[in-house]
Coordinates of C-alpha atoms in Angstrom, one line a residue:
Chain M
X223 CA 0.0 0.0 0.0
X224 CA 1.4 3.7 -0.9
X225 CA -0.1 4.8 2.5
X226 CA -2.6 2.6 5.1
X227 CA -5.8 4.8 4.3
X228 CA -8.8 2.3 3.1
X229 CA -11.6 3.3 1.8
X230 CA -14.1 1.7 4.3
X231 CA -17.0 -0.3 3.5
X232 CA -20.2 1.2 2.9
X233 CA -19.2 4.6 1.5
X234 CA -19.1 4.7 -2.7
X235 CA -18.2 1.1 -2.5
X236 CA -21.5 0.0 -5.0
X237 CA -19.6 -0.1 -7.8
X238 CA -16.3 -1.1 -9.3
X239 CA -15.9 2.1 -11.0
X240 CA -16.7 4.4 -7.7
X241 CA -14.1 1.7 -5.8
X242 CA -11.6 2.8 -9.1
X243 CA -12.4 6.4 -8.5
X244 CA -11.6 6.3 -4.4
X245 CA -8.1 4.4 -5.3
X246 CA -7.4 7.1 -8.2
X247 CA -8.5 10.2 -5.0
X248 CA -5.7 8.5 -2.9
X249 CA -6.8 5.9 -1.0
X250 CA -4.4 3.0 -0.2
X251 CA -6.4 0.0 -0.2
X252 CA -10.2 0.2 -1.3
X253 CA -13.2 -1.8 0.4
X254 CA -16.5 -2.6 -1.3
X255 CA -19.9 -2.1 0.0
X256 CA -21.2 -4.8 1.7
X257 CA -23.5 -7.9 0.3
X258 CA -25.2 -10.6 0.5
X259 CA -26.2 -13.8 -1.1
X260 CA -29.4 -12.3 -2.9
X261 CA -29.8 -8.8 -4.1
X262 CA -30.9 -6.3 -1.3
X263 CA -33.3 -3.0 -2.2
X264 CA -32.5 -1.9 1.9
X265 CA -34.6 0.9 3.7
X266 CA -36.5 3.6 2.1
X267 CA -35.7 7.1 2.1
X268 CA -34.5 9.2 4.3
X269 CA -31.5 7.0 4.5
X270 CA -28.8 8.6 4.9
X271 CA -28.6 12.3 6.1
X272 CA -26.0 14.8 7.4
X273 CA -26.2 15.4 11.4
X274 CA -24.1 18.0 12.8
X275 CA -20.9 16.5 13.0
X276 CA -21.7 13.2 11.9
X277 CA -24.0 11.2 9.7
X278 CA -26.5 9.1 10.5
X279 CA -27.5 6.1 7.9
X280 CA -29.8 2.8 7.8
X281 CA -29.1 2.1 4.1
X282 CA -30.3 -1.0 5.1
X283 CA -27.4 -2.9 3.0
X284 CA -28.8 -2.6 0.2
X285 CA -26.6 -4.5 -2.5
X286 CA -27.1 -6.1 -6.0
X287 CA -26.4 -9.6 -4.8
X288 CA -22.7 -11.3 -4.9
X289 CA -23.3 -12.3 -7.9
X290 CA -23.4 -9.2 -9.8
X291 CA -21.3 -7.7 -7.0
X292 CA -18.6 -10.1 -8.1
X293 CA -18.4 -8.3 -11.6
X294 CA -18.3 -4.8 -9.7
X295 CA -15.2 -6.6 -7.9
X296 CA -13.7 -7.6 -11.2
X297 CA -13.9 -4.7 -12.7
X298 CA -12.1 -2.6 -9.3
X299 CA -9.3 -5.2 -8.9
X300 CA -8.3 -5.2 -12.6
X301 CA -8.3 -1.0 -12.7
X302 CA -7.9 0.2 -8.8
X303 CA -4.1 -0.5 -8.9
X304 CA -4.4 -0.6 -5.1
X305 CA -5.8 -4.0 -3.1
X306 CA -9.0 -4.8 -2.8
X307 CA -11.0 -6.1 0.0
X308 CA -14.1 -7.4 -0.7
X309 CA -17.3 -7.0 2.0
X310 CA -19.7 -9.6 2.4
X311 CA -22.4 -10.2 5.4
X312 CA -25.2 -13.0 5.8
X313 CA -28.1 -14.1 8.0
X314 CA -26.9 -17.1 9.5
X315 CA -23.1 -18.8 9.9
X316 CA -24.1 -20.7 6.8
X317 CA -24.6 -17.8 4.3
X318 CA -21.2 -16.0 5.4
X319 CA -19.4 -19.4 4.5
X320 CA -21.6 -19.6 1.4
X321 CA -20.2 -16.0 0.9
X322 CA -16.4 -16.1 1.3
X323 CA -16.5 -18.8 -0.9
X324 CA -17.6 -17.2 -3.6
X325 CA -16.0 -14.0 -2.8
X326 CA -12.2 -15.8 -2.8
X327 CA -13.1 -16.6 -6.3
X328 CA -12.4 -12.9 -7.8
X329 CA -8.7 -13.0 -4.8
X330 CA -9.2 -9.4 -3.4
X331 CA -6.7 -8.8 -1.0
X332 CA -8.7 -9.4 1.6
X333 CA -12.7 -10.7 2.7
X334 CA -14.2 -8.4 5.3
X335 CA -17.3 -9.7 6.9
X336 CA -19.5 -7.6 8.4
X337 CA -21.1 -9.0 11.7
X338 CA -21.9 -5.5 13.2
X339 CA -24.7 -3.8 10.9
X340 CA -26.0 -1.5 13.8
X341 CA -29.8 -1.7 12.3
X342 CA -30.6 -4.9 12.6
X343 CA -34.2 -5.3 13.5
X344 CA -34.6 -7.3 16.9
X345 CA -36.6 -10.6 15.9
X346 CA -35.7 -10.2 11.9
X347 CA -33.3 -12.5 10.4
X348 CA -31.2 -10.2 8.3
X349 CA -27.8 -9.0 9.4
X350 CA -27.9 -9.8 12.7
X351 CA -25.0 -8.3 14.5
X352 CA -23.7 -11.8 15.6
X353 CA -20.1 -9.2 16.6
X354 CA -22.8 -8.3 19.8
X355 CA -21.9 -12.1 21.4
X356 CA -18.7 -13.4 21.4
X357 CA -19.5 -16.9 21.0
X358 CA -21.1 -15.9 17.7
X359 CA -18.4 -13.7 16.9
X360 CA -16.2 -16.9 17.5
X361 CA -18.4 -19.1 15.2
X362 CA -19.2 -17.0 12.4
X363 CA -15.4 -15.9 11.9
X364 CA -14.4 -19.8 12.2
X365 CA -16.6 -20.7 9.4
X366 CA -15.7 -18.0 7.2
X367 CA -12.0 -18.7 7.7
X368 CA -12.4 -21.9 6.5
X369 CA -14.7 -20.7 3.6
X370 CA -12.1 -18.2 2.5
X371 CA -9.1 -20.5 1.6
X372 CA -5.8 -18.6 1.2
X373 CA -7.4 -15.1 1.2
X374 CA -7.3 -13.3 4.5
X375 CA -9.7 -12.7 6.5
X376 CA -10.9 -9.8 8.2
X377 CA -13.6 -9.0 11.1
X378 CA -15.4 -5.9 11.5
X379 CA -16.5 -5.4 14.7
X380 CA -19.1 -3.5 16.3
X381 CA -19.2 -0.4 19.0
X382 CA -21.9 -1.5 20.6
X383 CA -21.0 -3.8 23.2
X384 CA -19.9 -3.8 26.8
X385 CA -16.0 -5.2 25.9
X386 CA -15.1 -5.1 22.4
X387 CA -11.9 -6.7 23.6
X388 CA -13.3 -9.7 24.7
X389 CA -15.0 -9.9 20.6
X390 CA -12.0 -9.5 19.6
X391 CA -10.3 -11.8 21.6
X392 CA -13.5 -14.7 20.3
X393 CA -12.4 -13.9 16.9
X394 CA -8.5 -13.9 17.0
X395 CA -9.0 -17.1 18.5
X396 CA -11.3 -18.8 15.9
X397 CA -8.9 -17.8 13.0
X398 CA -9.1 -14.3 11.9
X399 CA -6.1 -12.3 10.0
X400 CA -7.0 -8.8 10.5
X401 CA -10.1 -7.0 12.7
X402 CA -11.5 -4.1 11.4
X403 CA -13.0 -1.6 14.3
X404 CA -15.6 0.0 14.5
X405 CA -18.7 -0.3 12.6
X406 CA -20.7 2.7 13.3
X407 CA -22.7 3.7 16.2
X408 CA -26.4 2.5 16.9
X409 CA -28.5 5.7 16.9
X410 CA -31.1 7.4 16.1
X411 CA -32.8 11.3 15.1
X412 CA -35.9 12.6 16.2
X413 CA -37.5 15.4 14.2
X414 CA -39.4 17.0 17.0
X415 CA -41.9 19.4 14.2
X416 CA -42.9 15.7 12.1
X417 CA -42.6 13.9 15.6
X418 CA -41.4 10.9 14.2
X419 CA -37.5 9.4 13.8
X420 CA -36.3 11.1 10.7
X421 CA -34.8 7.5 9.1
X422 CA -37.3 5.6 7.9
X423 CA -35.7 2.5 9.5
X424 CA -36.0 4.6 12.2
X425 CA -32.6 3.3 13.9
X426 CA -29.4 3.6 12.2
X427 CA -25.5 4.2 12.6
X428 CA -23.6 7.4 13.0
X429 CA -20.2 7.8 11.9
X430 CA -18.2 11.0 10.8
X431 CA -16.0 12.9 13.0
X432 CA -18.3 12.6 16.3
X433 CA -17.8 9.6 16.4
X434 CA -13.9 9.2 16.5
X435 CA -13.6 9.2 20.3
X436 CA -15.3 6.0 20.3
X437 CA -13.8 4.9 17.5
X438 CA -10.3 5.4 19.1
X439 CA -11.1 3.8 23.1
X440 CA -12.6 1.0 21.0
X441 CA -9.5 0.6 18.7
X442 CA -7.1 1.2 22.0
X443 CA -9.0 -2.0 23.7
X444 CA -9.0 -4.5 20.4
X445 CA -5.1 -3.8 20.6
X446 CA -4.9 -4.6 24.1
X447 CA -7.0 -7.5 23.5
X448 CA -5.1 -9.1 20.4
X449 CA -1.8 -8.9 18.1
X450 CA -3.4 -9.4 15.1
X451 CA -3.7 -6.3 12.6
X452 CA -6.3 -3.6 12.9
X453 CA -7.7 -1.8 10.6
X454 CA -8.6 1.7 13.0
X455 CA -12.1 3.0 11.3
X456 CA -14.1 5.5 12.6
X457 CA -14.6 9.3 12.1
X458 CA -11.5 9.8 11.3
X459 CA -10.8 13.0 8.9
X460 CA -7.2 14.4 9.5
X461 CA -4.3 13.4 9.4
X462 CA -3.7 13.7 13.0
X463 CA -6.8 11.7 13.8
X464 CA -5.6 9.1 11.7
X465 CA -2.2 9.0 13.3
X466 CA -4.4 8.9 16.5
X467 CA -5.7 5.8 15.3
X468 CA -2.0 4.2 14.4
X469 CA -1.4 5.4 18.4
X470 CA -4.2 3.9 20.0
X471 CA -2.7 0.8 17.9
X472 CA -4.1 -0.2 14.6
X473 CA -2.1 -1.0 11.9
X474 CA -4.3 0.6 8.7
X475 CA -6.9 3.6 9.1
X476 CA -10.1 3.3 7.5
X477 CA -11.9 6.4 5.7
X478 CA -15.4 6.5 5.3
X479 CA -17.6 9.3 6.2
X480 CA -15.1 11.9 5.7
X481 CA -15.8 11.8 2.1
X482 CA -18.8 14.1 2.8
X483 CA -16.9 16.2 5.1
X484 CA -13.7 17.5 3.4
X485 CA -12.7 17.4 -0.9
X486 CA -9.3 15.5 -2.0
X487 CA -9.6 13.5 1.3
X488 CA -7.6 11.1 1.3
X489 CA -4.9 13.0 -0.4
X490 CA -5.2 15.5 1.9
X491 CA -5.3 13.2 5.1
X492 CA -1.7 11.6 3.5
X493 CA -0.2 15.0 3.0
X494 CA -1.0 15.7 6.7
X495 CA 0.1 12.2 7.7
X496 CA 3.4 13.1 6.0
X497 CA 4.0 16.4 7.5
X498 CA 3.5 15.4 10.8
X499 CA 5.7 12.2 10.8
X500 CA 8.4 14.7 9.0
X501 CA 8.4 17.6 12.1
X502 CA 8.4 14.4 14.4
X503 CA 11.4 12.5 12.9
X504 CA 9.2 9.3 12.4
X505 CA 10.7 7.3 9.4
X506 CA 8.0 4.4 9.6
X507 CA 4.6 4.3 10.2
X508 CA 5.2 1.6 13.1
X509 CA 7.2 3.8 15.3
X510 CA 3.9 5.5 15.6
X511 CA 3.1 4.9 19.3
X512 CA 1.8 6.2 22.5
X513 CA 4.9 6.8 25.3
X514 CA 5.2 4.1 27.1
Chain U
X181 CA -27.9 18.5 7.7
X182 CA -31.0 18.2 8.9
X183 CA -34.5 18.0 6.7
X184 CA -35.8 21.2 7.3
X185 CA -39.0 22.1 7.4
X186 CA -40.9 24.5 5.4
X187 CA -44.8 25.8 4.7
X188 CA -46.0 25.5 1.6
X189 CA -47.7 29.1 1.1
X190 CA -48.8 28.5 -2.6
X191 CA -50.1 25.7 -5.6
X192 CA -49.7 26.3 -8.9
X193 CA -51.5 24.3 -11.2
X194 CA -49.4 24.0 -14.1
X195 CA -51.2 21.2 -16.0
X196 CA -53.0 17.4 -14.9
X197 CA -50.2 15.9 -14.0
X198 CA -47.7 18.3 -12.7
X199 CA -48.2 20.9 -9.6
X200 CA -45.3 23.8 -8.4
X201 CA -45.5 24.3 -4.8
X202 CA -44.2 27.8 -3.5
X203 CA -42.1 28.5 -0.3
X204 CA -42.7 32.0 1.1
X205 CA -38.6 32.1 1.8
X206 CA -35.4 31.9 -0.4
X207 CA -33.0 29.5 -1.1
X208 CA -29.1 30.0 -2.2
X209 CA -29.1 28.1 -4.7
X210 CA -28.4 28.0 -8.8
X211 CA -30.4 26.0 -11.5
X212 CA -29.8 22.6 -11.7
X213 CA -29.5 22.1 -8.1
X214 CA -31.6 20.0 -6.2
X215 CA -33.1 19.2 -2.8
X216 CA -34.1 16.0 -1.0
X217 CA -37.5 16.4 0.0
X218 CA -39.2 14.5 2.6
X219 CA -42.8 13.8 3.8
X220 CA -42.7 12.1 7.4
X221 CA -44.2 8.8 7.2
X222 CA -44.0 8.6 3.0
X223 CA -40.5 9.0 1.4
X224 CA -37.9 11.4 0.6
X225 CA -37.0 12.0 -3.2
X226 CA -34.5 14.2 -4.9
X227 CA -36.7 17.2 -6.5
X228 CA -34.8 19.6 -8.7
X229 CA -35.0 23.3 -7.7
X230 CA -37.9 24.9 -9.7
X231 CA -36.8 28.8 -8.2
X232 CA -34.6 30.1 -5.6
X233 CA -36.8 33.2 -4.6
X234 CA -39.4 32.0 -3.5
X235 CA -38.4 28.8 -3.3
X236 CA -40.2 26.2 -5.3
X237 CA -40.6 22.5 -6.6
X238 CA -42.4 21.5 -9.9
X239 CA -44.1 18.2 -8.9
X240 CA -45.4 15.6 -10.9
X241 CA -48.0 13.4 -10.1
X242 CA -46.1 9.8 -10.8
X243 CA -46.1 7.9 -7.9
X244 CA -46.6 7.0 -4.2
X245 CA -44.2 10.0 -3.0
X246 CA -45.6 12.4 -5.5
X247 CA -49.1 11.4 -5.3
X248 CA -49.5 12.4 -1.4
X249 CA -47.5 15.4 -2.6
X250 CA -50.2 16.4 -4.5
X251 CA -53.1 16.0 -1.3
X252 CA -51.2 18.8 0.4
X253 CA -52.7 22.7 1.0
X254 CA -51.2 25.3 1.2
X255 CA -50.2 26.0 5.2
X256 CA -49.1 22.3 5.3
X257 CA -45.3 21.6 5.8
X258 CA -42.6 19.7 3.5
X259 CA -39.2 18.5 5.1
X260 CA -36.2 19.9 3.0
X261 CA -32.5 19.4 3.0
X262 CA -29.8 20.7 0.7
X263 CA -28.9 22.7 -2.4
X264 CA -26.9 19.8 -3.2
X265 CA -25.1 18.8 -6.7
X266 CA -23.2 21.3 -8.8
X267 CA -25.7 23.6 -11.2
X268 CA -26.2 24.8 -15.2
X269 CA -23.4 27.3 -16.0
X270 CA -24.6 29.6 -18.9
X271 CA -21.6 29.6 -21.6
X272 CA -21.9 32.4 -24.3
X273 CA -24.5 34.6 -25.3
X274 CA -27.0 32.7 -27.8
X275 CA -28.4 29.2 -26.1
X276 CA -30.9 26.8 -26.8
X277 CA -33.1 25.1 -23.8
X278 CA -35.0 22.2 -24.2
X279 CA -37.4 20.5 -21.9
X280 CA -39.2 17.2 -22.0
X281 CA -42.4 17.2 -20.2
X282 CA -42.1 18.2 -16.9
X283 CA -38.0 18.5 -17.5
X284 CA -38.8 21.9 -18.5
X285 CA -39.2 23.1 -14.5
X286 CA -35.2 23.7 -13.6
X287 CA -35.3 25.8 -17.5
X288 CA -37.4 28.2 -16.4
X289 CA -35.3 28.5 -13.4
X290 CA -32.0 29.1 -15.6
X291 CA -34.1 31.1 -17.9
X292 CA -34.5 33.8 -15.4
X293 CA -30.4 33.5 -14.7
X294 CA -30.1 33.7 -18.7
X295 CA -32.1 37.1 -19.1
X296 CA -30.8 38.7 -16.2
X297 CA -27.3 38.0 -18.0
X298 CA -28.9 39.2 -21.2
X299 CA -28.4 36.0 -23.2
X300 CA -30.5 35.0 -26.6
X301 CA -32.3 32.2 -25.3
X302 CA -35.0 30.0 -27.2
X303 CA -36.7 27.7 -25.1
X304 CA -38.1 24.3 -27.1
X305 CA -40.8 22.4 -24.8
X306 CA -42.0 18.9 -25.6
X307 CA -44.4 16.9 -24.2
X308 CA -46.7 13.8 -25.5
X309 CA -49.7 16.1 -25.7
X310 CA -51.2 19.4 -25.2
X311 CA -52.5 18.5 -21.5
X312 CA -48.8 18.3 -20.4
X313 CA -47.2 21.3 -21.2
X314 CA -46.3 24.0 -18.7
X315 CA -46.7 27.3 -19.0
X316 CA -43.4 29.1 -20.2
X317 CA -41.9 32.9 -20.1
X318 CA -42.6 35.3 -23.0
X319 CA -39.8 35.0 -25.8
X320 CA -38.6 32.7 -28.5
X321 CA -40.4 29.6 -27.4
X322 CA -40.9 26.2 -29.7
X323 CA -43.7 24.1 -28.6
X324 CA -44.3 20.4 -29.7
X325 CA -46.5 17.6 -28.9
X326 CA -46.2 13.8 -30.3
X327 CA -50.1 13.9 -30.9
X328 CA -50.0 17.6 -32.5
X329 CA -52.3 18.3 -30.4
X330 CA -50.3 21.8 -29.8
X331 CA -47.1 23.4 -31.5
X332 CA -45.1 21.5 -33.9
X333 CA -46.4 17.8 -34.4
X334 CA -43.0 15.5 -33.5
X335 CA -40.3 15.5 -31.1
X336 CA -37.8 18.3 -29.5
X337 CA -35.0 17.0 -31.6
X338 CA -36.9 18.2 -34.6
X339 CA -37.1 21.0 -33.6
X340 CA -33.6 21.1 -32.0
X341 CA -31.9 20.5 -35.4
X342 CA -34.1 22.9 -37.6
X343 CA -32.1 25.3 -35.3
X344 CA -28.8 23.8 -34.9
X345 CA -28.7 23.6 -38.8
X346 CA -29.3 27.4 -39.4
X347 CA -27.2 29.0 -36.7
X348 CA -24.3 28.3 -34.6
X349 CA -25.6 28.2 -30.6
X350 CA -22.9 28.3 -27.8
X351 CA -25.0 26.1 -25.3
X352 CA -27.8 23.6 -25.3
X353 CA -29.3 22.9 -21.9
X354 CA -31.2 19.9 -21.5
X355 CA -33.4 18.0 -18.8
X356 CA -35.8 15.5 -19.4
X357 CA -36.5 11.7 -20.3
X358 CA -32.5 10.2 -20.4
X359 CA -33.6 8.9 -23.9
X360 CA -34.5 12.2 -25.2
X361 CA -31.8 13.6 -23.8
X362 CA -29.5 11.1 -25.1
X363 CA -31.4 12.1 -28.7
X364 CA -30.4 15.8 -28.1
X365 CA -26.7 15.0 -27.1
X366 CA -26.1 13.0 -30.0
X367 CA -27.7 16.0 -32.2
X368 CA -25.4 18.5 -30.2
X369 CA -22.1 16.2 -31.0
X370 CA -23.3 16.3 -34.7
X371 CA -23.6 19.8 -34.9
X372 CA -20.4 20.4 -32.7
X373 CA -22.8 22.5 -30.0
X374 CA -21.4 22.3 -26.7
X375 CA -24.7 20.8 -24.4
X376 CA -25.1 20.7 -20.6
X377 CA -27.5 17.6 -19.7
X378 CA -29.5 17.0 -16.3
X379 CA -28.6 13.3 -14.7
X380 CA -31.5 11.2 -13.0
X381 CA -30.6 8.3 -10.8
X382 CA -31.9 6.4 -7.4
X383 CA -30.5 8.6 -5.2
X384 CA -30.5 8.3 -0.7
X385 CA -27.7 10.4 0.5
X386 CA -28.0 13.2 -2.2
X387 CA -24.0 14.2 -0.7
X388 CA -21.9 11.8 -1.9
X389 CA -21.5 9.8 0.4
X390 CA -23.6 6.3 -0.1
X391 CA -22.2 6.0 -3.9
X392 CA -26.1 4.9 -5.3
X393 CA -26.3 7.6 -7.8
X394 CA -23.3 5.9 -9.3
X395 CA -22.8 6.7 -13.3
X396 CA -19.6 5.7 -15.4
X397 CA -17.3 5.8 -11.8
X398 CA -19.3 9.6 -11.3
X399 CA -21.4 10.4 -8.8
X400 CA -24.8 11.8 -10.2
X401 CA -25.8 14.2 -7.0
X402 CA -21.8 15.1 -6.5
X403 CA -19.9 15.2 -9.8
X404 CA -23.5 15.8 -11.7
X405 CA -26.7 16.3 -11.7
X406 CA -25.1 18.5 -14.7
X407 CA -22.6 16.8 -16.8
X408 CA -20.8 18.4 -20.0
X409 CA -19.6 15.2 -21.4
X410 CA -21.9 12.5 -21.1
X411 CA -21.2 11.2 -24.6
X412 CA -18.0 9.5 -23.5
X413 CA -20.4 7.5 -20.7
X414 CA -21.0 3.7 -21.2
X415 CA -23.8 4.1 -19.2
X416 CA -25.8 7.6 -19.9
X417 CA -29.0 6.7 -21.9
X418 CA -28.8 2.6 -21.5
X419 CA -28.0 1.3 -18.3
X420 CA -29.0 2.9 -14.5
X421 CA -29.4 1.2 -11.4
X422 CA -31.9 0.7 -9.2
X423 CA -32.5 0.8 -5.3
X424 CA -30.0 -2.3 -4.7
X425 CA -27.3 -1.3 -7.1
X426 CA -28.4 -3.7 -9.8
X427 CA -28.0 -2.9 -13.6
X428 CA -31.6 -2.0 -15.1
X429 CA -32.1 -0.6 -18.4
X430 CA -32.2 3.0 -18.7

């Protein structure tokens, strides 16, 4: 990679060309958007909408299907020049195998599986956030490794939990190669003139800049917790939050909702990455560390 | 940002099928933009800005969305958010503007920019018949209906190359079916007229963010709705998406 920024999942990721377009605007590694075995319409409008310093979405993972995602895939690994980590999530252990086998077909760089949509509907089936219970967490990544063959895997883990370190800790053990931390926050927007939740799932995930705190204490414990790779995701927008993120001890940043918050961002957040490792007298991006 | 909301202080009319609703208040904003409106409980669609001062949306009756639209009074409330997506810029001082059907809403709106700059403007409407046209600004206007039912019997593209073959234009502005469009862009790159071209696609974030609106690697509500060079797209005129990302025919 020409610098550890990934374009996180779930932002442009749709299509191959928007994942070409994110690699040619700087990013280092690229991530699609999530999917599933069958094609996914997700949640009606509002879906997605600015809120102060953050977003708020419940896109409801919408998704063509792997099978036409796999062209998408194709198309980004043959013209992205950077790797390519493909997204997949399911409904039960079975469909994530199901999944990473078909996904290791196309060999991006690396399968993330997302266990940690934040808005699953209690009782429903669909995406549910199995990265809530370890044991699950345990399971789901242990069929999946097994599903993936020689391609890597990666876990993306969910805020909302009591000790992520204790997910992580499930997950390293069952066989996973990289985690990625955090999935966004569970929340939700009131519109107090309509009186009614503005999302018309109602609940959703925030992400953007207020959420990087989190994202950081949650990224600080998964390091404490394992010695696997992180990939640090979660609001961050600068360069200094993203050398936050290598400090509180992940390994790659991810870059998502920035996108919407500042142009040229990944270039931009590189630049700043640069100039502050320069005035600093870091020469690698692993002597990047909190003082003992 | 947050939907905002706003009272509807006035209905227009304009024919059966398509109604402008009028904000008492302004918005900064340039034609071509757009704004995601909501209706709590119903959805929330991209609507391109019909005028900045007062503010208003041309609406046609053509769905679910639109439909309950159309049952509110004035005094009732719609949910706004935006401008968002970049606008028409008016290029030279003799341009062409042609609207299919209810296309012919954000043309009015640039219109007004093009007189206030002074600029030769004939307006060419089209519609299937005389019951959907809208009513347009005094000056050179071109009207014409598939039935002949008013103006010109035939399409805008007739119209738009009676034009294009007798004088040289700087700028045609288009917004309408893609398919008509795509008619008017291939006219334009015959006749070596620069166009400017209005892109419709499922859109949710409306920012840039959720990468729906995806066209040819562009983003339609970012990089768009108003694209200059659409004829080198694969997909403009033959392939969109719909609300999961699949391919659908355009």
């Amino acid at each position: 990679m020409t610098n550890p920024l990934v374009l996180a999942s779930g932002v442009w990721g749709l299509t191959g060309g928007n994942l070409v377009r994110a690699a040619k605007e700087g990013a280092g590694a690229v991530t699609s958007k999530s999917c599933s075995l069958q094609p996914r319409r997700g949640y009606g409008n509002p879906s997605v909408f600015h809120w102060d310093n953050a977003v708020i979405n419940a896109m409801g993972l919408c998704n063509p299907g792997v099978d036409e995602m796999l062209d998408e895939l194709r198309f980004a690994i043959k013209n992205a020049g950077v790797p390519v980590i493909a997204s997949a999530f399911g409904n039960s252990f079975d469909d994530y195998a199901r999944m990473c086998e078909k996904m290791r077909s196309v060999k991006p760089a690396l399968i993330e599986i997302d266990i940690s949509c934040p808005h699953h509907e209690p009782g429903k089936k669909v995406a549910k956030p199995f990265a809530c219970v370890a044991r699950d967490a345990a399971q789901v990544t242990e069929v999946s490794k097994e599903a993936c063959g020689k391609v890597p895997l990666c876990v993306k883990l969910s805020p909302n939990v009591s000790d992520i370190g204790e997910i992580a800790k499930a997950v390293e053990g069952a066989g996973a190669d990289a985690i990625c931390a955090i999935n966004s926050v569970k929340a939700m927007v009131i519109d107090v003139d309509a009186r009614r939740p503005v999302l018309a799932n109602k609940v959703g995930g925030l992400s953007g800049p207020a959420i990087n705190p989190i994202a950081v204490r949650a990224v600080y414990d998964v390091r404490n917790a394992v010695e696997i790779p992180i990939i640090g995701t979660g609001g961050v927008t600068t360069g200094r939050d993203a050398i936050a993120m290598l400090m509180a001890g992940a390994t790659a940043v991810g870059v998502g909702s920035a996108i919407a918050f500042r142009d040229r961002v990944f270039k931009r957040i590189a630049e700043e990455m640069e100039i502050f490792m320069r005035d600093k007298g870091y020469a690698k991006l692993s002597q990047i560390k909190l003082e003992e | 940002m947050l939907p905002h909301r706003i009272e509807i202080s006035k209905i227009v009319e304009e024919n059966e099928l398509v109604r402008t609703f009028v904000f008492d208040r302004r918005i900064i904003a340039e034609p071509g933009q757009f704004v995601m409106a909501w209706l709590p409980g119903k959805d929330e669609k991209p609507m391109s800005i019909a005028n900045d001062y007062p503010f208003a949306l041309s609406i046609a009756a053509v769905g679910p969305w639109s439909r309950a639209a159309h049952r509110l009074k004035p005094g009732k409330h719609m949910w706004v958010r935006g401008p968002y997506g970049n606008s028409y810029k008016l290029k030279g001082k003799k341009i062409i503007l042609v609207g299919g059907g209810y296309g012919i809403a954000p043309l009015r709106f640039l219109y007004a920019r093009a007189r206030e700059s002074k600029v030769d403007t004939t307006i060419i409407m089209g519609a299937r018949n005389k019951k959907l046209l809208m009513s347009l600004p005094k000056g050179k206007n071109i009207i014409t209906t598939d039935d002949g039912s008013a103006g010109r019997k035939g399409v805008v593209t007739d119209a738009l190359e009676d034009l294009l073959k007798k004088e040289k234009y700087s700028c045609v502005y288009t917004c309408g079916p893609e398919r008509m469009m795509k008619a008017v862009v291939d006219l334009c790159d015959r006749y070596k007229t620069p166009y400017q071209v209005s892109i419709e696609r499922y859109m949710k974030c409306g920012f840039g963010i959720c990468g729906q609106c995806a066209i040819d690697g562009k983003l339609a509500c970012l990089d768009g709705t108003i694209f200059d060079d659409v004829s080198k797209f694969k997909e403009f005129g033959r392939e969109a998406r719909d609300a999961s990302g699949r391919k659908i025919e355009e």
